[in-house]
mmCIF file of C-alpha atoms and ligand atoms in Angstrom:
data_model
loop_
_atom_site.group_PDB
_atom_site.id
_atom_site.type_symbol
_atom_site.label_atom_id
_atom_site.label_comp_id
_atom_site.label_asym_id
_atom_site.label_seq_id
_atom_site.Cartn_x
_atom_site.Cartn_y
_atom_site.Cartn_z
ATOM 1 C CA UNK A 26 113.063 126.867 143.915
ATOM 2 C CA UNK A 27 112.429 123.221 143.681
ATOM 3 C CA UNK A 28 114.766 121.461 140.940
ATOM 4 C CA UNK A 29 112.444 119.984 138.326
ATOM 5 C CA UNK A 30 113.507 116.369 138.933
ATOM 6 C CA UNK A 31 113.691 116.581 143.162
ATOM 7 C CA UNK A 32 112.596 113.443 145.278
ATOM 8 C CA UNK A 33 111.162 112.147 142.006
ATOM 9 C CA UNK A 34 111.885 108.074 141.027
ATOM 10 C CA UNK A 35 112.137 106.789 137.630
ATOM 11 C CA UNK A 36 108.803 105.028 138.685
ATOM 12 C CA UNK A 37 106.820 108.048 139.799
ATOM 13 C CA UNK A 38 107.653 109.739 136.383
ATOM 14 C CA UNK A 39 106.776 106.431 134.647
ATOM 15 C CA UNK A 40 103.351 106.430 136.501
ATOM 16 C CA UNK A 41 102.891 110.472 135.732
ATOM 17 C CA UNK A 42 103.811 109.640 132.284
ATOM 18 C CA UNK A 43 101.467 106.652 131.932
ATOM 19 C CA UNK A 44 98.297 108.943 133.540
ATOM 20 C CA UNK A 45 99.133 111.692 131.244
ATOM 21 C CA UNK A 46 98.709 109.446 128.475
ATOM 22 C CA UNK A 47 95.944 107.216 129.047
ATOM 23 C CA UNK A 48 94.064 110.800 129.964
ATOM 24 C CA UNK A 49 94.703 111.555 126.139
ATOM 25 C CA UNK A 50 92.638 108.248 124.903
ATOM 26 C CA UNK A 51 96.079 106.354 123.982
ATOM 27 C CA UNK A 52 95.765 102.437 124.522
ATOM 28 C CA UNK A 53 99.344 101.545 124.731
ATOM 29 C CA UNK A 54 99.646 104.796 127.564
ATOM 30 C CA UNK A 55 101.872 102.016 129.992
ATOM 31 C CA UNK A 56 104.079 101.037 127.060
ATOM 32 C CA UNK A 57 104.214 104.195 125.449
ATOM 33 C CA UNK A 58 105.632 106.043 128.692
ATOM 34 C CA UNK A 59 108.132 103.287 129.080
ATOM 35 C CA UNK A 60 109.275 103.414 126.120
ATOM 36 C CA UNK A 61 109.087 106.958 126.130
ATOM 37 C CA UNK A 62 111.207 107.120 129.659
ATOM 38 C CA UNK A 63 113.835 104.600 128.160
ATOM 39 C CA UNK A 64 114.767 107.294 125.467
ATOM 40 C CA UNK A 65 114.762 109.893 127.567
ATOM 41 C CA UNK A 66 116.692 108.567 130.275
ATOM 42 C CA UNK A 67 119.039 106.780 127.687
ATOM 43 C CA UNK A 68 118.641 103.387 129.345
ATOM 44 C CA UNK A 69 117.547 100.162 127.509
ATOM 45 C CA UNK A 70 114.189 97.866 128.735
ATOM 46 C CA UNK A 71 116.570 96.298 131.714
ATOM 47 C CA UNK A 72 118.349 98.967 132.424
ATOM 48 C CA UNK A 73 115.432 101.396 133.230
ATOM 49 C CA UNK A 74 113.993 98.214 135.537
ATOM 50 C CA UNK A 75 116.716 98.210 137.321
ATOM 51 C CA UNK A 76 116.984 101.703 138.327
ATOM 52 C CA UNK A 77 113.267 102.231 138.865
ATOM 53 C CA UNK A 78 114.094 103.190 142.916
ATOM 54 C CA UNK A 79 116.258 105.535 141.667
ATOM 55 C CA UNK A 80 116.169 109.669 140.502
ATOM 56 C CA UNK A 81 116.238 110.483 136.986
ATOM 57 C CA UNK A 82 118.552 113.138 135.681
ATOM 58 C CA UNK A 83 117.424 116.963 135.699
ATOM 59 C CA UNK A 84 117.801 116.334 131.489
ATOM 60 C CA UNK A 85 115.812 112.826 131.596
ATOM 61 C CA UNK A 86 112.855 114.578 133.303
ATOM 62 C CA UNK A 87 112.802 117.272 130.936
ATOM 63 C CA UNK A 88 112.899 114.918 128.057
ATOM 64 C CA UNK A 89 110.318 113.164 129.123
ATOM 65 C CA UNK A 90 108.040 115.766 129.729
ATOM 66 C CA UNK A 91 108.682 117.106 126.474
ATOM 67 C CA UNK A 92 108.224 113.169 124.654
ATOM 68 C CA UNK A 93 104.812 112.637 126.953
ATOM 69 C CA UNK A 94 103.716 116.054 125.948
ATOM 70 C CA UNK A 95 103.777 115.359 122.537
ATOM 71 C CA UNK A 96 102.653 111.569 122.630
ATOM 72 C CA UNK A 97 99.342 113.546 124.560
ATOM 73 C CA UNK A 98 98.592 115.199 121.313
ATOM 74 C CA UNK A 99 98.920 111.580 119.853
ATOM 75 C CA UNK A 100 101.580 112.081 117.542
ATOM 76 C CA UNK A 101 103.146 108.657 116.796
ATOM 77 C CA UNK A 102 105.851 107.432 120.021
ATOM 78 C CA UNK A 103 108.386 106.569 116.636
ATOM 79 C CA UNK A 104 107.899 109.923 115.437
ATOM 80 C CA UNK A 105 108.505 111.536 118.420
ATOM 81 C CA UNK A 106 111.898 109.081 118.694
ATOM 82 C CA UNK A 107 112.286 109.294 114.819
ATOM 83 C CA UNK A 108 113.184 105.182 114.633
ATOM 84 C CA UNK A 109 111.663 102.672 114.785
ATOM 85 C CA UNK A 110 112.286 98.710 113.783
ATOM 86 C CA UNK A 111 110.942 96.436 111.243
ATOM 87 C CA UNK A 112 112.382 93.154 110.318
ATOM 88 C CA UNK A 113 114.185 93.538 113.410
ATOM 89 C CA UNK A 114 115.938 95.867 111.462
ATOM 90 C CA UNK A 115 116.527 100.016 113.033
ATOM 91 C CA UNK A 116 114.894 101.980 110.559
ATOM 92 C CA UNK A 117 114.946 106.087 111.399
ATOM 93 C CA UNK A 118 111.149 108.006 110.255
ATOM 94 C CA UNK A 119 109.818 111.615 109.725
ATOM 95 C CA UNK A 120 107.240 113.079 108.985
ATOM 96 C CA UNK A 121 107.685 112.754 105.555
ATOM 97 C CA UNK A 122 106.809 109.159 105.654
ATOM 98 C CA UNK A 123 104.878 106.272 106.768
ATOM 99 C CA UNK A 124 105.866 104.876 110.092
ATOM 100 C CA UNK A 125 106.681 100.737 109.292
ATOM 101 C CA UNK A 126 104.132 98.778 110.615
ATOM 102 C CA UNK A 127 104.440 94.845 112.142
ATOM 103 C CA UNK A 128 101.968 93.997 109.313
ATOM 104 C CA UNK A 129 104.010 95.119 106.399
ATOM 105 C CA UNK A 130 106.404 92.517 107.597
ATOM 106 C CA UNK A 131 104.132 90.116 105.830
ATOM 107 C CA UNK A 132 105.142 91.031 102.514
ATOM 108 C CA UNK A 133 108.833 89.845 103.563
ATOM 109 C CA UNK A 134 106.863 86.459 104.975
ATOM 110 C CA UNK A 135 105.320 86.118 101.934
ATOM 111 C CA UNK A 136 107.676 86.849 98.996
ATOM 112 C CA UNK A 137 110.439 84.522 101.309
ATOM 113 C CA UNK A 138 107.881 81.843 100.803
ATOM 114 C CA UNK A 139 106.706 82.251 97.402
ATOM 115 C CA UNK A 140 110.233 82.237 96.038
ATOM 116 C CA UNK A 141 110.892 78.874 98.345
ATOM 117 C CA UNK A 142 107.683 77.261 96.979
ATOM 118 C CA UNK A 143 108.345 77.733 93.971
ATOM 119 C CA UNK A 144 112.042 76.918 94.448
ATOM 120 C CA UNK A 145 112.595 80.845 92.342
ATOM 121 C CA UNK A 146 115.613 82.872 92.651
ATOM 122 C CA UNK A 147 115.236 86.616 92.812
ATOM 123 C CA UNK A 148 117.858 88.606 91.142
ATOM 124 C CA UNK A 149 115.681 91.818 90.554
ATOM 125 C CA UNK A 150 113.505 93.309 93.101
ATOM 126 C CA UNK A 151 111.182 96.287 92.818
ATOM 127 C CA UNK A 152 109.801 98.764 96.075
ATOM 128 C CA UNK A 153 107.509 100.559 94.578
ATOM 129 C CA UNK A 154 106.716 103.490 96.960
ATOM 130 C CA UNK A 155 109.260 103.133 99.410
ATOM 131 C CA UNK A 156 108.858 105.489 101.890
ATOM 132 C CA UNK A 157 111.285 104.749 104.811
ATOM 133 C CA UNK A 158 112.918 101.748 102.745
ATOM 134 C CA UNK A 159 111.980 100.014 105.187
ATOM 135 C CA UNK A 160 111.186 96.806 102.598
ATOM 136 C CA UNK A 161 113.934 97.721 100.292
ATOM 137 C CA UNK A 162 116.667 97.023 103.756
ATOM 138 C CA UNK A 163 114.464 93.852 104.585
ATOM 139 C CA UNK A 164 114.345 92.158 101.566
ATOM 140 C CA UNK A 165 118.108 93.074 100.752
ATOM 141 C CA UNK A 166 118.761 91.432 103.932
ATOM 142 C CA UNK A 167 117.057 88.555 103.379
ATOM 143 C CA UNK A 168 117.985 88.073 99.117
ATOM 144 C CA UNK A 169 121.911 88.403 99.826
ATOM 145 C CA UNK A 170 122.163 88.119 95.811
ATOM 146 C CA UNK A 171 119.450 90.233 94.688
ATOM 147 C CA UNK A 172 119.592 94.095 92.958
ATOM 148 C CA UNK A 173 116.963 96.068 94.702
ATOM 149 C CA UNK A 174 115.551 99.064 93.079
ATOM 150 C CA UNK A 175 113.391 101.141 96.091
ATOM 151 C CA UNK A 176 111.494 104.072 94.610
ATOM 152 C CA UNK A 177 108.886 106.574 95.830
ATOM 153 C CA UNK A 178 107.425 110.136 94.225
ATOM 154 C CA UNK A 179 108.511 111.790 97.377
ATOM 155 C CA UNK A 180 112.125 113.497 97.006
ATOM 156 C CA UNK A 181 112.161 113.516 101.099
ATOM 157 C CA UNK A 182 111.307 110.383 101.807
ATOM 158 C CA UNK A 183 113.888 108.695 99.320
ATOM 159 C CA UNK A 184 116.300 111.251 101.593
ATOM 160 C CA UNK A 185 115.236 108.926 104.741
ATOM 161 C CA UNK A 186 115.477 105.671 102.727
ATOM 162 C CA UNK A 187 118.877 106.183 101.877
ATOM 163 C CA UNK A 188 119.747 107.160 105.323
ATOM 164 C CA UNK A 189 118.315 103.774 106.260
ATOM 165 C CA UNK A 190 119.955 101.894 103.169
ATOM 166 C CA UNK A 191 123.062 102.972 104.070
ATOM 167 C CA UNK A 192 123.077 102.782 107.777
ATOM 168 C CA UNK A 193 121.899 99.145 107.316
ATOM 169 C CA UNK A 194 124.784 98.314 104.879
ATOM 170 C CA UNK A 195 123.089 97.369 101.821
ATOM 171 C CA UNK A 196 123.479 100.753 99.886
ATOM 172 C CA UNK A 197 125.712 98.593 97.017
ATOM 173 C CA UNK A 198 122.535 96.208 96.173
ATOM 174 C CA UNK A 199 119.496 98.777 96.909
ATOM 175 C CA UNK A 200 119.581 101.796 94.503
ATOM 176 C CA UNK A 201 116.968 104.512 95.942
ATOM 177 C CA UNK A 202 115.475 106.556 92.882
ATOM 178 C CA UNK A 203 112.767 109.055 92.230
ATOM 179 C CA UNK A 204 109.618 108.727 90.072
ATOM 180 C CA UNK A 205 105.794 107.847 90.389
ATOM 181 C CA UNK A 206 105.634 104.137 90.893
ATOM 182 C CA UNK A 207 107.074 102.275 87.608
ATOM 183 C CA UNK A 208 108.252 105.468 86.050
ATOM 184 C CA UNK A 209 111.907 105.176 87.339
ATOM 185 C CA UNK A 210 112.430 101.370 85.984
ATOM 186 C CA UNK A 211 110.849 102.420 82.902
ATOM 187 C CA UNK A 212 114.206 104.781 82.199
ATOM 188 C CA UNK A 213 116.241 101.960 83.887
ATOM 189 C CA UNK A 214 114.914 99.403 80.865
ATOM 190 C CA UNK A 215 114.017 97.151 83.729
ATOM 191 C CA UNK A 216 110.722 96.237 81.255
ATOM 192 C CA UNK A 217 109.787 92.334 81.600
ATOM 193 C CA UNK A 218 112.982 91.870 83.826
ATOM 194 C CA UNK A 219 111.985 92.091 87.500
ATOM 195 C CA UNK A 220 111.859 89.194 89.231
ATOM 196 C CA UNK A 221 109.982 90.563 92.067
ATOM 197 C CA UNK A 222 107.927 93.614 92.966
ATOM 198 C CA UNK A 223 106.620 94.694 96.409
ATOM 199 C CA UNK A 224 104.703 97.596 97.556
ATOM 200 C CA UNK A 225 103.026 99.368 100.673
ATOM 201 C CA UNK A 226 100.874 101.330 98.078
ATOM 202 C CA UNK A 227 98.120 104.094 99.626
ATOM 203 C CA UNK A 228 94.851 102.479 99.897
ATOM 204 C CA UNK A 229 92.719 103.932 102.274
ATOM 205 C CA UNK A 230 89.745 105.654 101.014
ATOM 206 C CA UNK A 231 90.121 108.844 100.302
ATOM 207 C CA UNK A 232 86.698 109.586 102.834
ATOM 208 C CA UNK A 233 87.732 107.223 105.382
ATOM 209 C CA UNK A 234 91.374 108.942 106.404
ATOM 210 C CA UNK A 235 90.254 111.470 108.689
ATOM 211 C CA UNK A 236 88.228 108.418 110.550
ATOM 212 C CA UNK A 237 91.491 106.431 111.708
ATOM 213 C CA UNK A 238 93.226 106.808 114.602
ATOM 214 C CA UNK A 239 94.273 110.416 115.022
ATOM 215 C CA UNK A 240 98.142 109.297 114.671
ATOM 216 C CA UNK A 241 97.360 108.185 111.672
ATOM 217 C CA UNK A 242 95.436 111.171 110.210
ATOM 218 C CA UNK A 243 96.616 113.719 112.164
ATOM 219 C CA UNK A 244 100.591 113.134 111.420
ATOM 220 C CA UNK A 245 101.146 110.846 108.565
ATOM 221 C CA UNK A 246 101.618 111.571 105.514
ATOM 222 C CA UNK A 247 98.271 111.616 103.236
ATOM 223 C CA UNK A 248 99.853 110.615 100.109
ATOM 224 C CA UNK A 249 101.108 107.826 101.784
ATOM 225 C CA UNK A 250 97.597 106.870 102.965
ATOM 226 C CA UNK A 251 95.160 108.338 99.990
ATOM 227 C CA UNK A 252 94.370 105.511 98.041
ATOM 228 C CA UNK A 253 91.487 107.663 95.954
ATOM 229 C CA UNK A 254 87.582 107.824 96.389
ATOM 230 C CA UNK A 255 87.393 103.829 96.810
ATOM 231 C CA UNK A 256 91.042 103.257 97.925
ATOM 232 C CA UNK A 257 92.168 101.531 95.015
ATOM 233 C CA UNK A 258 93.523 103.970 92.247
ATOM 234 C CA UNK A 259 97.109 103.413 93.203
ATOM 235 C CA UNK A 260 97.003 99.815 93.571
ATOM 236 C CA UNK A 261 95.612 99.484 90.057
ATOM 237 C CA UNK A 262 97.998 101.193 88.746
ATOM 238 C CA UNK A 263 100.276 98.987 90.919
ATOM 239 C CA UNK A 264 98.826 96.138 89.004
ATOM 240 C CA UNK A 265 99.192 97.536 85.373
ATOM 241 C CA UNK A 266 102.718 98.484 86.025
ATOM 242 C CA UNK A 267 103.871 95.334 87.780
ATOM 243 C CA UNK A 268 102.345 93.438 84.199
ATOM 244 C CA UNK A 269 104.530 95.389 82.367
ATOM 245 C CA UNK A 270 107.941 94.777 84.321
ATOM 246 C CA UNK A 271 107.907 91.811 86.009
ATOM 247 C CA UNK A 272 109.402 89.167 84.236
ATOM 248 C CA UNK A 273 106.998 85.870 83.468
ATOM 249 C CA UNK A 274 106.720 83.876 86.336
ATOM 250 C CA UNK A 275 107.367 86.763 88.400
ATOM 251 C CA UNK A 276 105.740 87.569 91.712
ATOM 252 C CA UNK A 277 103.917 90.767 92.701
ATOM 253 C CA UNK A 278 103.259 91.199 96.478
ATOM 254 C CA UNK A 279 101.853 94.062 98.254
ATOM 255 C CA UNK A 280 99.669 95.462 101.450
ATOM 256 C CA UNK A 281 96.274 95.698 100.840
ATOM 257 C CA UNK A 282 92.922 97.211 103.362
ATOM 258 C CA UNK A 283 91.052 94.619 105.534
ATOM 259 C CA UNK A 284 88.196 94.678 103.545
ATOM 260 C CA UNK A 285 90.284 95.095 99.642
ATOM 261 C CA UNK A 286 90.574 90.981 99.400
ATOM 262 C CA UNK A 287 88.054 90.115 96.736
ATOM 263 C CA UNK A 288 88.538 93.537 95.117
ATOM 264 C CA UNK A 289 92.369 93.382 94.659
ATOM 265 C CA UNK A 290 91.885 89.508 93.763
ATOM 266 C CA UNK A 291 89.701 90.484 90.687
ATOM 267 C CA UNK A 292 91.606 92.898 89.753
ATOM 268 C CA UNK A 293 94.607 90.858 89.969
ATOM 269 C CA UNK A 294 92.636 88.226 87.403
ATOM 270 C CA UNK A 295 91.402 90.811 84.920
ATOM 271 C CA UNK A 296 95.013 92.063 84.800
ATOM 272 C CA UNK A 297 96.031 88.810 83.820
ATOM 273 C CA UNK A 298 97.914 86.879 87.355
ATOM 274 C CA UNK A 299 97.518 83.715 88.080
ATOM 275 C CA UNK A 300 97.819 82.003 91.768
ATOM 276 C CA UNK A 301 96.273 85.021 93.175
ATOM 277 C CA UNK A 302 95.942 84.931 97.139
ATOM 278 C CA UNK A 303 95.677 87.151 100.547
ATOM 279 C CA UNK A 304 97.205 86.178 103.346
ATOM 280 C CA UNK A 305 96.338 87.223 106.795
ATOM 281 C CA UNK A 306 97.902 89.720 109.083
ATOM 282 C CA UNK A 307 98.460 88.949 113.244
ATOM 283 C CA UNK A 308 94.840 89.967 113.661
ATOM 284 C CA UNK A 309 93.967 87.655 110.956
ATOM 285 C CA UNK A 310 92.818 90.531 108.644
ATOM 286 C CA UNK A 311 93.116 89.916 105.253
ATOM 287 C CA UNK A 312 96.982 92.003 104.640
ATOM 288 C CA UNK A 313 98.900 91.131 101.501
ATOM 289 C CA UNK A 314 98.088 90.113 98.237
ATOM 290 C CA UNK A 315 100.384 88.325 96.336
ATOM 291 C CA UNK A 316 99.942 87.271 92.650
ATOM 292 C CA UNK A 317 102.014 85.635 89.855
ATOM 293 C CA UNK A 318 102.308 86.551 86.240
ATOM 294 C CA UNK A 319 102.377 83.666 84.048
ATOM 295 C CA UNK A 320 105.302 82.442 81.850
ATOM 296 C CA UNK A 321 104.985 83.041 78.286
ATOM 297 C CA UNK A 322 101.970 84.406 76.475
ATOM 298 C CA UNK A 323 99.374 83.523 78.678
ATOM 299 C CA UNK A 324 99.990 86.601 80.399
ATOM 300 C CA UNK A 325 98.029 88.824 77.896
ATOM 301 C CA UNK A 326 94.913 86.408 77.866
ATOM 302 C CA UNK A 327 92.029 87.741 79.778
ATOM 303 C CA UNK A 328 89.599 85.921 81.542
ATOM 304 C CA UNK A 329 87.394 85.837 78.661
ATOM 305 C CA UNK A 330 90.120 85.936 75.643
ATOM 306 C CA UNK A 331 90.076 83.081 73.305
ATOM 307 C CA UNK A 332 94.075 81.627 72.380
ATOM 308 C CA UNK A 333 95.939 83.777 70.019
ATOM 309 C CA UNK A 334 93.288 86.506 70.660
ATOM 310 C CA UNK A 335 94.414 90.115 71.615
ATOM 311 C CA UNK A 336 92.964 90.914 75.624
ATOM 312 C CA UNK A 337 91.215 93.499 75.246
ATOM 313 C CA UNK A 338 91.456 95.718 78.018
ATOM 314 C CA UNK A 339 95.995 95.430 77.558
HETATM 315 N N1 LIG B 22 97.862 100.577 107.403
HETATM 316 C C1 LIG B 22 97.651 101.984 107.262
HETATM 317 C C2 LIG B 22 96.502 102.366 108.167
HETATM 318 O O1 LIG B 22 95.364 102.291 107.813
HETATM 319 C C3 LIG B 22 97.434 102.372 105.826
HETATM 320 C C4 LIG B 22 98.681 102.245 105.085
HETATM 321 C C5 LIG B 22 98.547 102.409 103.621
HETATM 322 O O2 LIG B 22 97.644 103.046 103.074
HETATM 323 N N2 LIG B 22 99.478 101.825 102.959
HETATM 324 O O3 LIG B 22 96.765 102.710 109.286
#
């Protein structure tokens, strides 16, 4: 019987691999399969090009048919590898929560250059939905004095996030808890006291989900993704809450869909922030939203409300 792996090259399963994939519809099907080989074969980017001549282990080629085999029925390459980066940063994933994207990473860019604008120091930092952790590790990495309080609804992902809290070394500064959005901080009497609060919050609509890419609705998790009929329930609840506990002058920045700019940006005014403003993702989609609440009373004025007058919608 012919061994599985016989006569084969690292290159001829990397070609297989890549025609497997691109059969299945997947546009990164070259990248994917290297990447996919690398794992399997236990080799980093220049390792595996240097051995491309050569045969792959018995084990490697099994891997690999396994990995391409489930890549084919598009479930996410960092799933399959449960890890992925962000921030530069190794952050392991399941199922349980949403794989961190490269335009997430603008939340980072943007609260790092709010707070140097504005010449701010952040002591107290929110995550509200947390999910991997991946911003909670990030932004403890890149506040080396701030208190970081990550928290999410889902008991499994907050699991995962401490996994990647602690394997990234800032378990003493991020505290992982459980709770719908504010909830947690509200039992923490963290009221008026954060300094800044970030989120990844669902906000796809609710009809649109089963319309993006199959690795997205076919293996992530919905309520990570579920944003309500018009994909902005949880993000105005985002809104209220941050009002509540940020602390005046306080930023709130978070991911919002391509199309949510002028939405969230109303919002964000009728809620009472000032300096409101979206900035781009690498595609130059409209990404984050960032948003200020104002020092002293001016924070309860709405755009209508006279001085000294109650707003009426707080
Ligand atoms: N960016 C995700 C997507 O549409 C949505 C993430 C989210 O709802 N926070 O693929």
């Amino acid at each position: 019987m012919r061994r599985s792996g016989e006569g084969l090259t690292f290159q001829d399963l990397r070609e297989r691999g890549t025609s497997v994939l691109r059969d299945s519809g997947i546009p990164e099907a070259p990248r994917d399969a290297f990447l996919l080989l690398q794992n399997a074969a236990g080799l980093d980017a220049a390792g595996l090009l240097a051995r491309l001549d050569q045969p792959p282990s018995d084990n490697a080629v099994a891997l690999f048919r396994g990995f391409v085999a489930r890549r084919a029925e598009r479930e996410p390459a960092a799933m399959i590898l449960g890890r992925t980066e962000f921030w530069g940063i190794p952050i392991r994933v399941a199922p349980d929560v949403l794989i961190p994207r490269p335009e997430t990473e603008g939340i980072v860019e943007e609260a790092l250059h709010l707070s140097a604008r504005d010449g701010v120091v952040i002591r107290t930092i929110a995550d509200i939905g947390t999910g991997s952790g991946c911003l909670a590790v990030a932004l403890a990495a890149e506040f080396p004095d701030a208190r970081i309080f990550a928290a999410d609804i889902s008991g499994s992902a907050l699991d995962l996030a401490r996994t990647n809290v602690e394997a990234a070394g800032v378990s003493a500064r991020v505290r992982v808890i459980e709770g719908d959005l504010f909830e947690p901080m509200g039992s923490l009497s963290l009221e008026g006291g954060i300094d800044l609060v970030v989120s990844n919050p669902p906000y796809v609509r609710r009809g649109e989900i089963d319309s993006l890419a199959p690795e997205v609705s076919r293996w992530e998790p919905r309520a990570a993704l579920d944003g309500g009929p018009d994909g902005l329930s949880v993000i105005r609840r985002l809104i209220e809450g941050a009002r509540r506990f940020l602390r005046p002058g306080g930023f709130l920045v978070f991911e919002i869909g391509h199309d949510q700019g002028q939405g969230v940006l109303g919002l964000l005014e009728r809620s009472g922030f000032v300096d409101g403003a979206v900035a781009p993702d690498l595609a130059g989609l409209p990404r984050v939203a960032a948003a200020r609440r104002p020092e002293g009373n001016a924070r309860l004025a709405s755009p209508g409300a006279r001085k000294g007058q109650e707003c009426s919608v707080c």
